[in-house]
mmCIF file of C-alpha atoms in Angstrom:
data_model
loop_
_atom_site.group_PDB
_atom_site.id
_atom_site.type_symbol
_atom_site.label_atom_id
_atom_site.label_comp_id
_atom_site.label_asym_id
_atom_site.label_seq_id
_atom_site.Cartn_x
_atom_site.Cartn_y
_atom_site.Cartn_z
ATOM 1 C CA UNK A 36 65.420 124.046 152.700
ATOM 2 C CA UNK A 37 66.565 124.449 156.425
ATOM 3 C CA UNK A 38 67.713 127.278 157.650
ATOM 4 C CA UNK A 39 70.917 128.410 159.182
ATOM 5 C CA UNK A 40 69.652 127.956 163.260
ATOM 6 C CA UNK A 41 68.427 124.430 162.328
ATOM 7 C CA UNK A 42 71.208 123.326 160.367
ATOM 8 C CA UNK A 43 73.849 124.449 163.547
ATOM 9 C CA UNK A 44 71.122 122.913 166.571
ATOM 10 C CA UNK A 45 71.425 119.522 163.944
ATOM 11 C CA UNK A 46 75.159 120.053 164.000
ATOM 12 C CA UNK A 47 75.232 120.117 167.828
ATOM 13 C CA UNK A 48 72.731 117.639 167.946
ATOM 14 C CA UNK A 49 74.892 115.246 166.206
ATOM 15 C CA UNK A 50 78.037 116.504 167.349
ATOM 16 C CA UNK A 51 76.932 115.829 171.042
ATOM 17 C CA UNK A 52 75.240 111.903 169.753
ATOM 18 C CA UNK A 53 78.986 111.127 168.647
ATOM 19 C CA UNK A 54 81.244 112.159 170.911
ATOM 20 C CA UNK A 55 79.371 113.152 174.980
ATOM 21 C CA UNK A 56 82.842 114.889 175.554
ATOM 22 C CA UNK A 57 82.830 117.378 172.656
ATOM 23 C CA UNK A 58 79.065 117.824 173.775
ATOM 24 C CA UNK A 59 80.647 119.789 176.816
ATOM 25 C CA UNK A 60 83.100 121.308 175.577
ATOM 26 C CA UNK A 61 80.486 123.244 172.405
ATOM 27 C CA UNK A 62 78.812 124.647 176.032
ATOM 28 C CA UNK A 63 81.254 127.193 175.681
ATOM 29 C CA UNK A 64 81.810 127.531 172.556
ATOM 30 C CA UNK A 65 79.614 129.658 169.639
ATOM 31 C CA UNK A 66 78.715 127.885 166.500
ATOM 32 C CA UNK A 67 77.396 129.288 163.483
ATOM 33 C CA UNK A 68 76.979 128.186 159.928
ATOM 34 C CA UNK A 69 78.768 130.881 157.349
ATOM 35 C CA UNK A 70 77.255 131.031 153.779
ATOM 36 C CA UNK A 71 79.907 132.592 150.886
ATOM 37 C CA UNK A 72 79.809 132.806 147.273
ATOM 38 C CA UNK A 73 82.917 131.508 145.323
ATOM 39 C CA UNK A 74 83.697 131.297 141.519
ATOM 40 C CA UNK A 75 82.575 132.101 138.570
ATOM 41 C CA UNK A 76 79.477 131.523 138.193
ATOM 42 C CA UNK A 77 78.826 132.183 142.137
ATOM 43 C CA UNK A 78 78.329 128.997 143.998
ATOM 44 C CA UNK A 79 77.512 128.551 147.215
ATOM 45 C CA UNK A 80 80.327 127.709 150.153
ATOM 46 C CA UNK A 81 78.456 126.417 153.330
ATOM 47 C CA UNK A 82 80.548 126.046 156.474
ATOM 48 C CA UNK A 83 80.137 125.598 160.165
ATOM 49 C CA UNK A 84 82.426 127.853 162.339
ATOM 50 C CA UNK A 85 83.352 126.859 165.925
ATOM 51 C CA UNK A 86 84.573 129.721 168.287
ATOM 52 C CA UNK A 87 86.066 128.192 170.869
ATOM 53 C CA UNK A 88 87.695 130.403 173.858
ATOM 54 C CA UNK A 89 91.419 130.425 174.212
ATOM 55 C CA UNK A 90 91.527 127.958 177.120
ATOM 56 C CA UNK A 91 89.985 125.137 174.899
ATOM 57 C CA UNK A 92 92.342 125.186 172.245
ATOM 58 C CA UNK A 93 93.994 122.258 172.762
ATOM 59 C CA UNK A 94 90.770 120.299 173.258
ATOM 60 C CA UNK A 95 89.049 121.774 170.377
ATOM 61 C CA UNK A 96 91.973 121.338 168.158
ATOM 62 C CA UNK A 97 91.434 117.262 169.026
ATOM 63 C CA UNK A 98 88.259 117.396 167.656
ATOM 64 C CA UNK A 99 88.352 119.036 164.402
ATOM 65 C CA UNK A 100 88.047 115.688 162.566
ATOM 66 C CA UNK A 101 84.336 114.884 164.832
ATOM 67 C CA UNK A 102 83.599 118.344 163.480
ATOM 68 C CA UNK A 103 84.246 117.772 159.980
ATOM 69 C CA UNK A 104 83.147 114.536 159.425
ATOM 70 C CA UNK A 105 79.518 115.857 160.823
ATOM 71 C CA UNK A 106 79.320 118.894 158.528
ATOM 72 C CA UNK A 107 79.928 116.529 155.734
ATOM 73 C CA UNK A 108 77.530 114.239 156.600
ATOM 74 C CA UNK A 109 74.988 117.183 156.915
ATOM 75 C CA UNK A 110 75.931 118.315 153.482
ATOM 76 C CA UNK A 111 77.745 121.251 154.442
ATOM 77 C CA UNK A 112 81.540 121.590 152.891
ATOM 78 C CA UNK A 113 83.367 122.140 156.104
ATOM 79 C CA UNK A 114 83.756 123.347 159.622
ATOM 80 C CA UNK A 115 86.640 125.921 160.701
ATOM 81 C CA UNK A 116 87.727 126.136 164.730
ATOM 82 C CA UNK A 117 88.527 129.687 165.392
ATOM 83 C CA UNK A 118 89.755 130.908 168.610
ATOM 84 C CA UNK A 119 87.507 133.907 169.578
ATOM 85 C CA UNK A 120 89.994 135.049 172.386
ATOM 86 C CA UNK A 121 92.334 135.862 169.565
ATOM 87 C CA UNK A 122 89.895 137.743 167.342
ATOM 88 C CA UNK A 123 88.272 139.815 169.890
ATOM 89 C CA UNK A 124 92.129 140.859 171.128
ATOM 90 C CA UNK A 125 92.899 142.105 167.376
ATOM 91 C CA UNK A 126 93.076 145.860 167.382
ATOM 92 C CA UNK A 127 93.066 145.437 163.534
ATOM 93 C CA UNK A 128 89.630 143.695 163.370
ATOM 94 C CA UNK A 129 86.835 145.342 162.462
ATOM 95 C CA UNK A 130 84.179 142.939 163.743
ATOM 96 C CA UNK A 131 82.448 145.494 166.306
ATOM 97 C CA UNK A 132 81.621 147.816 163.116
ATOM 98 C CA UNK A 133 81.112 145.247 160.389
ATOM 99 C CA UNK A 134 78.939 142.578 162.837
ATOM 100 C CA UNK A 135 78.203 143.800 166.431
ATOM 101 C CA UNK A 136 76.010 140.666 167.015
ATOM 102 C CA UNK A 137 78.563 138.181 165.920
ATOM 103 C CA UNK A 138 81.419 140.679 168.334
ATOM 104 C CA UNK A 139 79.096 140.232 171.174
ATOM 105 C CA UNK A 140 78.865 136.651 170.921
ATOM 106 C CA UNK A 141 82.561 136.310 171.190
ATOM 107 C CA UNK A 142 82.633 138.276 173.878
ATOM 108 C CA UNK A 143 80.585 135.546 176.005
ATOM 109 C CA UNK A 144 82.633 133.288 174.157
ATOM 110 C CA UNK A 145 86.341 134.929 175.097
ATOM 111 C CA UNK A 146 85.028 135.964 178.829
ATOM 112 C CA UNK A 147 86.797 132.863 180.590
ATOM 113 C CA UNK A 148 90.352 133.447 178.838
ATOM 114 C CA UNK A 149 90.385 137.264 179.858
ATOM 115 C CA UNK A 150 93.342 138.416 182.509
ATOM 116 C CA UNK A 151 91.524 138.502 185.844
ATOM 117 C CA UNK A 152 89.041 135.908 185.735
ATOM 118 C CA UNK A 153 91.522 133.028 186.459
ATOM 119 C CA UNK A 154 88.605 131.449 188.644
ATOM 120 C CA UNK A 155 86.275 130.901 185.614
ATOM 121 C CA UNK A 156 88.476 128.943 183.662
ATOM 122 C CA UNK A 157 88.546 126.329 186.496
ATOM 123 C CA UNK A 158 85.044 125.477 185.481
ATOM 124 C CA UNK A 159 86.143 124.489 181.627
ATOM 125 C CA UNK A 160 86.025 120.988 181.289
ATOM 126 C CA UNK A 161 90.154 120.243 179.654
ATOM 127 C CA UNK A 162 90.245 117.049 177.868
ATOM 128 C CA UNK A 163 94.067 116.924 177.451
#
């Protein structure tokens, strides 16, 4: 059985081999593959999750079917775009106590879109 960090570099891998320009834009993005339990008895739910910053949303949004169609070819039910911008700005999340690691990561993630660092999001590639 692979395991979760193989499964996502294979989902870049392929992601990248498909499309070059979705390749660029994952650069800034954080994937990660999210295991749940469902039903009764529990089955197991695989999906990928891409965190995209809030700048990318439009370009991200164009590719959900690229990201779909891989996870299913991998064997894995889905994959979910989430903006991380938006997640990290909730004062109702509780992400930083629940899963620091995964809050940090969408910090990097959600640095561009922050107020006051207009000149790094002239270095995202915008597909629109």
């Amino acid at each position: 059985m692979l395991t979760e960090e193989v499964l996502v570099q294979k989902f870049t891998t392929v992601v990248k081999g498909r499309c070059a320009k979705v390749g660029e834009l994952l650069q800034y993005c954080h994937v990660e593959l999210v295991n749940s339990y469902w039903g009764c008895p529990p089955k197991l739910i695989q999906h990928f999750v891409v965190y995209y910053p809030n700048m990318l949303f439009a370009s991200i949004n164009a590719y959900k079917d690229v990201f779909r169609g891989v996870a299913q070819d991998l064997g894995i039910c889905e994959a979910v775009c989430i903006n991380a911008t938006r997640i990290i700005r909730d004062r109702a999340s509780r992400l930083k106590e629940k899963n620091p690691i995964l809050w940090l990561e969408l910090q990097w993630v959600a640095v561009p879109t922050k107020k006051g660092n207009w000149h790094l999001d002239q270095d995202l590639p915008h597909l629109d």
